[in-house]
Amino acid sequence: DAGVTQSPTHLIKTRGQQVTLRCSPISGHKSVSWYQQVLGQGPQFIFQYYEKEERGRGNFPDRFSARQFPNYSSELNVNALLLGDSALYLCASSLAQNMNTEAFFGQGTRLTVV
Amino acid sequence: AQSVSQHNHHVILSEAASLELGCNYSYGGTVNLFWYVQYPGQHLQLLLKYFSGDPLVKGIKGFEAEFIKSKFSFNLRKPSVQWSDTAEYFCAVNAHDMRFGAGTRLTVKP
């Protein structure tokens, strides 16, 4: 079975540009969460989506947005990129929204802002 | 919101040494607790989880963790580490959404 897949794997953008990252969850999983992992730190929670609705949001500026599609895949958008947005962006999927579920992570998208 | 603290940033051990990695969280309500591992070049993988019941939980590869509610702790242990355990270890707490600690890098010398 395919795990969580993310695309692209690597990306280089210029300051001020916009970027869209994509995530396909494990088949049957309805919840998708996004995390930002800066080098040397743990993943920081950005968003959780369940059944196409935002169910949780971390402490990130409004430049970050996301959505979930009817097939449960998800996109993370970041506008007006800053150098500090350079990080590994992780997507995790789980069966349900509640806390009693394990999250499965993708390999991540490495974003470099120059 | 909940937060997670991992006390050790980098731990270096020789093979066969015992391991204990500390994890404390701050949240007054019910939480679910996890340890994830990230091997070099690989994605985050679940080592073990605690939802309820026996506070001593066993995971994969000989790892175990003990939930001590009074101390808000969920420390990870392994009696005898192997070179292949070299990785980054993350403690995570899920109350409303999953929050991670900063991680502990474990280096096991052969």
Tab-separated table of C-alpha atoms in Angstrom:
chain	number	residue	atom	x	y	z
A	1	ASP	CA	0.000	0.000	0.000
A	2	ALA	CA	1.177	3.490	-0.774
A	3	GLY	CA	2.080	5.608	2.184
A	4	VAL	CA	1.644	9.357	2.440
A	5	THR	CA	3.053	10.944	-0.678
A	6	GLN	CA	4.193	14.521	-0.992
A	7	SER	CA	5.241	16.547	-3.994
A	8	PRO	CA	7.551	18.004	-4.939
A	9	THR	CA	10.398	16.565	-2.874
A	10	HIS	CA	12.554	19.636	-3.234
A	11	LEU	CA	11.775	23.217	-4.201
A	12	ILE	CA	13.719	26.447	-4.486
A	13	LYS	CA	11.833	29.729	-4.468
A	14	THR	CA	12.718	33.397	-4.302
A	15	ARG	CA	11.628	35.724	-1.522
A	16	GLY	CA	8.190	37.155	-2.184
A	17	GLN	CA	7.066	34.263	-4.353
A	18	GLN	CA	4.230	31.902	-3.617
A	19	VAL	CA	4.467	28.123	-3.280
A	20	THR	CA	2.013	25.225	-3.283
A	21	LEU	CA	2.858	21.897	-1.710
A	22	ARG	CA	0.794	18.772	-2.242
A	23	CYS	CA	-0.038	15.759	-0.146
A	24	SER	CA	-1.884	12.533	-0.846
A	25	PRO	CA	-2.940	10.654	2.289
A	26	ILE	CA	-3.016	6.927	2.798
A	27	SER	CA	-6.088	5.430	1.202
A	28	GLY	CA	-8.995	5.579	3.637
A	29	HIS	CA	-7.479	8.315	5.761
A	30	LYS	CA	-9.681	11.378	6.033
A	31	SER	CA	-7.504	13.639	8.145
A	32	VAL	CA	-4.445	15.500	6.907
A	33	SER	CA	-2.117	17.638	8.988
A	34	TRP	CA	0.733	19.884	7.926
A	35	TYR	CA	3.918	20.546	9.862
A	36	GLN	CA	6.975	22.742	9.386
A	37	GLN	CA	10.297	21.306	10.511
A	38	VAL	CA	13.181	23.722	10.682
A	39	LEU	CA	16.629	22.171	10.880
A	40	GLY	CA	17.430	21.106	14.404
A	41	GLN	CA	13.872	21.437	15.676
A	42	GLY	CA	10.812	19.265	15.980
A	43	PRO	CA	7.874	19.513	13.614
A	44	GLN	CA	5.679	22.549	14.277
A	45	PHE	CA	1.942	22.123	13.726
A	46	ILE	CA	0.484	24.312	10.971
A	47	PHE	CA	-2.951	22.942	10.064
A	48	GLN	CA	-5.228	19.977	10.427
A	49	TYR	CA	-7.995	19.223	7.949
A	50	TYR	CA	-10.710	16.630	8.338
A	51	GLU	CA	-13.517	15.999	5.908
A	52	LYS	CA	-12.427	19.038	3.923
A	53	GLU	CA	-12.763	21.431	6.853
A	54	GLU	CA	-10.065	23.118	8.878
A	55	ARG	CA	-10.109	21.570	12.351
A	56	GLY	CA	-6.990	23.068	13.845
A	57	ARG	CA	-4.472	25.798	13.207
A	58	GLY	CA	-1.073	26.425	14.722
A	59	ASN	CA	0.663	29.707	15.370
A	60	PHE	CA	1.502	30.608	11.788
A	61	PRO	CA	0.779	33.855	9.904
A	62	ASP	CA	-2.056	34.248	7.434
A	63	ARG	CA	0.444	33.824	4.600
A	64	PHE	CA	-0.036	30.113	5.252
A	65	SER	CA	-3.233	28.531	3.998
A	66	ALA	CA	-4.383	25.073	3.103
A	67	ARG	CA	-7.285	23.144	1.745
A	68	GLN	CA	-8.463	19.571	1.465
A	69	PHE	CA	-10.129	18.147	-1.585
A	70	PRO	CA	-13.020	15.653	-1.906
A	71	ASN	CA	-10.497	12.831	-2.423
A	72	TYR	CA	-8.863	13.910	0.887
A	73	SER	CA	-5.662	15.094	-0.721
A	74	SER	CA	-4.433	18.448	0.475
A	75	GLU	CA	-2.471	21.495	-0.567
A	76	LEU	CA	-0.481	23.879	1.567
A	77	ASN	CA	0.033	27.361	0.169
A	78	VAL	CA	2.513	29.897	1.394
A	79	ASN	CA	2.417	33.445	0.032
A	80	ALA	CA	5.027	36.181	0.132
A	81	LEU	CA	7.797	33.785	1.004
A	82	LEU	CA	10.419	34.805	3.524
A	83	LEU	CA	13.887	33.371	4.031
A	84	GLY	CA	12.640	32.001	7.350
A	85	ASP	CA	10.101	29.821	5.555
A	86	SER	CA	12.943	27.577	4.437
A	87	ALA	CA	12.194	24.241	6.053
A	88	LEU	CA	11.026	20.689	5.578
A	89	TYR	CA	7.248	20.641	5.239
A	90	LEU	CA	5.672	17.431	6.434
A	91	CYS	CA	2.259	16.065	5.744
A	92	ALA	CA	0.677	13.461	7.998
A	93	SER	CA	-2.504	11.511	7.486
A	94	SER	CA	-4.677	9.677	9.962
A	95	LEU	CA	-7.925	7.758	9.878
A	96	ALA	CA	-9.891	10.233	11.923
A	97	GLN	CA	-9.676	13.635	13.469
A	98	ASN	CA	-9.682	12.670	17.110
A	99	MET	CA	-6.613	12.340	19.232
A	100	ASN	CA	-6.811	8.569	19.500
A	101	THR	CA	-5.342	8.031	16.094
A	102	GLU	CA	-1.822	7.509	14.886
A	103	ALA	CA	-0.396	9.900	12.320
A	104	PHE	CA	1.549	8.586	9.348
A	105	PHE	CA	4.091	10.933	7.839
A	106	GLY	CA	5.300	11.519	4.327
A	107	GLN	CA	8.902	12.128	3.322
A	108	GLY	CA	8.323	15.855	3.230
A	109	THR	CA	8.999	18.696	0.825
A	110	ARG	CA	12.271	20.527	1.329
A	111	LEU	CA	11.607	24.212	0.593
A	112	THR	CA	14.521	26.580	0.186
A	113	VAL	CA	13.823	30.298	-0.080
A	114	VAL	CA	16.651	32.376	-1.534
B	1	ALA	CA	-2.135	24.755	24.073
B	2	GLN	CA	-0.040	21.798	25.010
B	3	SER	CA	3.759	21.908	24.822
B	4	VAL	CA	6.454	19.264	24.922
B	5	SER	CA	9.969	19.414	26.339
B	6	GLN	CA	12.759	17.009	25.538
B	7	HIS	CA	15.657	17.455	27.870
B	8	ASN	CA	18.484	15.961	25.891
B	9	HIS	CA	19.486	17.500	22.579
B	10	HIS	CA	22.227	15.051	21.703
B	11	VAL	CA	23.019	11.760	23.390
B	12	ILE	CA	26.065	9.671	22.528
B	13	LEU	CA	26.202	6.069	23.701
B	14	SER	CA	28.239	2.989	23.012
B	15	GLU	CA	26.543	-0.154	21.779
B	16	ALA	CA	24.895	-2.199	24.548
B	17	ALA	CA	24.506	0.848	26.789
B	18	SER	CA	21.106	1.574	28.256
B	19	LEU	CA	19.072	4.499	26.990
B	20	GLU	CA	16.612	6.835	28.621
B	21	LEU	CA	15.324	9.929	26.852
B	22	GLY	CA	13.283	12.397	28.831
B	23	CYS	CA	9.995	13.924	27.748
B	24	ASN	CA	7.726	16.216	29.710
B	25	TYR	CA	4.555	17.869	28.562
B	26	SER	CA	2.359	20.639	29.828
B	27	TYR	CA	-1.362	20.126	29.530
B	28	GLY	CA	-3.883	19.603	32.258
B	29	GLY	CA	-6.358	17.418	30.420
B	30	THR	CA	-6.356	14.046	28.782
B	31	VAL	CA	-3.564	13.498	26.320
B	32	ASN	CA	-2.300	10.785	24.055
B	33	LEU	CA	1.449	10.356	23.931
B	34	PHE	CA	3.784	9.206	21.196
B	35	TRP	CA	7.413	8.637	20.413
B	36	TYR	CA	8.456	8.945	16.798
B	37	VAL	CA	11.836	8.134	15.289
B	38	GLN	CA	13.480	9.604	12.217
B	39	TYR	CA	16.335	7.553	10.819
B	40	PRO	CA	18.787	9.403	8.566
B	41	GLY	CA	17.146	10.103	5.229
B	42	GLN	CA	13.844	8.536	6.208
B	43	HIS	CA	10.451	9.807	7.242
B	44	LEU	CA	9.082	9.953	10.760
B	45	GLN	CA	7.967	6.561	12.021
B	46	LEU	CA	5.974	5.649	15.092
B	47	LEU	CA	7.935	3.871	17.830
B	48	LEU	CA	5.157	3.560	20.377
B	49	LYS	CA	2.042	5.230	21.684
B	50	TYR	CA	0.058	5.571	24.881
B	51	PHE	CA	-3.677	6.128	24.873
B	52	SER	CA	-4.845	4.566	28.140
B	53	GLY	CA	-4.384	1.555	30.380
B	54	ASP	CA	-1.018	0.168	31.417
B	55	PRO	CA	1.320	3.150	31.696
B	56	LEU	CA	4.268	1.043	30.583
B	57	VAL	CA	4.004	0.643	26.838
B	58	LYS	CA	6.187	-1.423	24.572
B	59	GLY	CA	6.999	-0.441	21.032
B	60	ILE	CA	9.007	-1.699	18.132
B	61	LYS	CA	12.685	-2.613	18.201
B	62	GLY	CA	12.783	-3.185	21.957
B	63	PHE	CA	11.791	0.338	22.962
B	64	GLU	CA	9.437	1.053	25.830
B	65	ALA	CA	8.101	4.154	27.526
B	66	GLU	CA	6.490	4.873	30.849
B	67	PHE	CA	3.714	7.387	31.350
B	68	ILE	CA	3.859	9.017	34.786
B	69	LYS	CA	0.809	11.231	35.017
B	70	SER	CA	1.856	12.966	38.235
B	71	LYS	CA	5.105	14.049	36.609
B	72	PHE	CA	3.633	14.818	33.175
B	73	SER	CA	6.372	12.614	31.773
B	74	PHE	CA	6.673	9.981	29.081
B	75	ASN	CA	10.293	8.838	29.035
B	76	LEU	CA	11.625	6.497	26.390
B	77	ARG	CA	13.869	3.598	27.359
B	78	LYS	CA	15.819	0.781	25.798
B	79	PRO	CA	17.946	-1.622	27.834
B	80	SER	CA	20.644	-2.125	25.220
B	81	VAL	CA	21.091	0.138	22.206
B	82	GLN	CA	22.461	-0.897	18.844
B	83	TRP	CA	24.350	1.074	16.217
B	84	SER	CA	21.204	0.953	14.080
B	85	ASP	CA	19.340	2.987	16.720
B	86	THR	CA	21.255	6.075	15.620
B	87	ALA	CA	18.475	8.498	14.742
B	88	GLU	CA	16.475	11.508	15.878
B	89	TYR	CA	13.770	10.787	18.446
B	90	PHE	CA	10.716	12.958	18.919
B	91	CYS	CA	8.205	12.924	21.731
B	92	ALA	CA	4.709	14.105	20.769
B	93	VAL	CA	1.526	14.918	22.631
B	94	ASN	CA	-1.939	14.939	21.145
B	95	ALA	CA	-4.637	16.789	23.073
B	96	HIS	CA	-6.407	18.626	20.249
B	97	ASP	CA	-3.662	18.389	17.667
B	98	MET	CA	-0.245	16.781	17.726
B	99	ARG	CA	2.627	18.813	19.152
B	100	PHE	CA	6.231	17.667	19.036
B	101	GLY	CA	9.255	18.223	21.191
B	102	ALA	CA	12.475	19.589	19.719
B	103	GLY	CA	13.903	16.114	19.350
B	104	THR	CA	16.902	14.220	20.708
B	105	ARG	CA	19.662	13.113	18.396
B	106	LEU	CA	20.994	9.726	19.440
B	107	THR	CA	24.387	8.601	18.206
B	108	VAL	CA	25.392	5.032	18.994
B	109	LYS	CA	29.064	4.264	18.592
B	110	PRO	CA	29.909	0.738	17.421
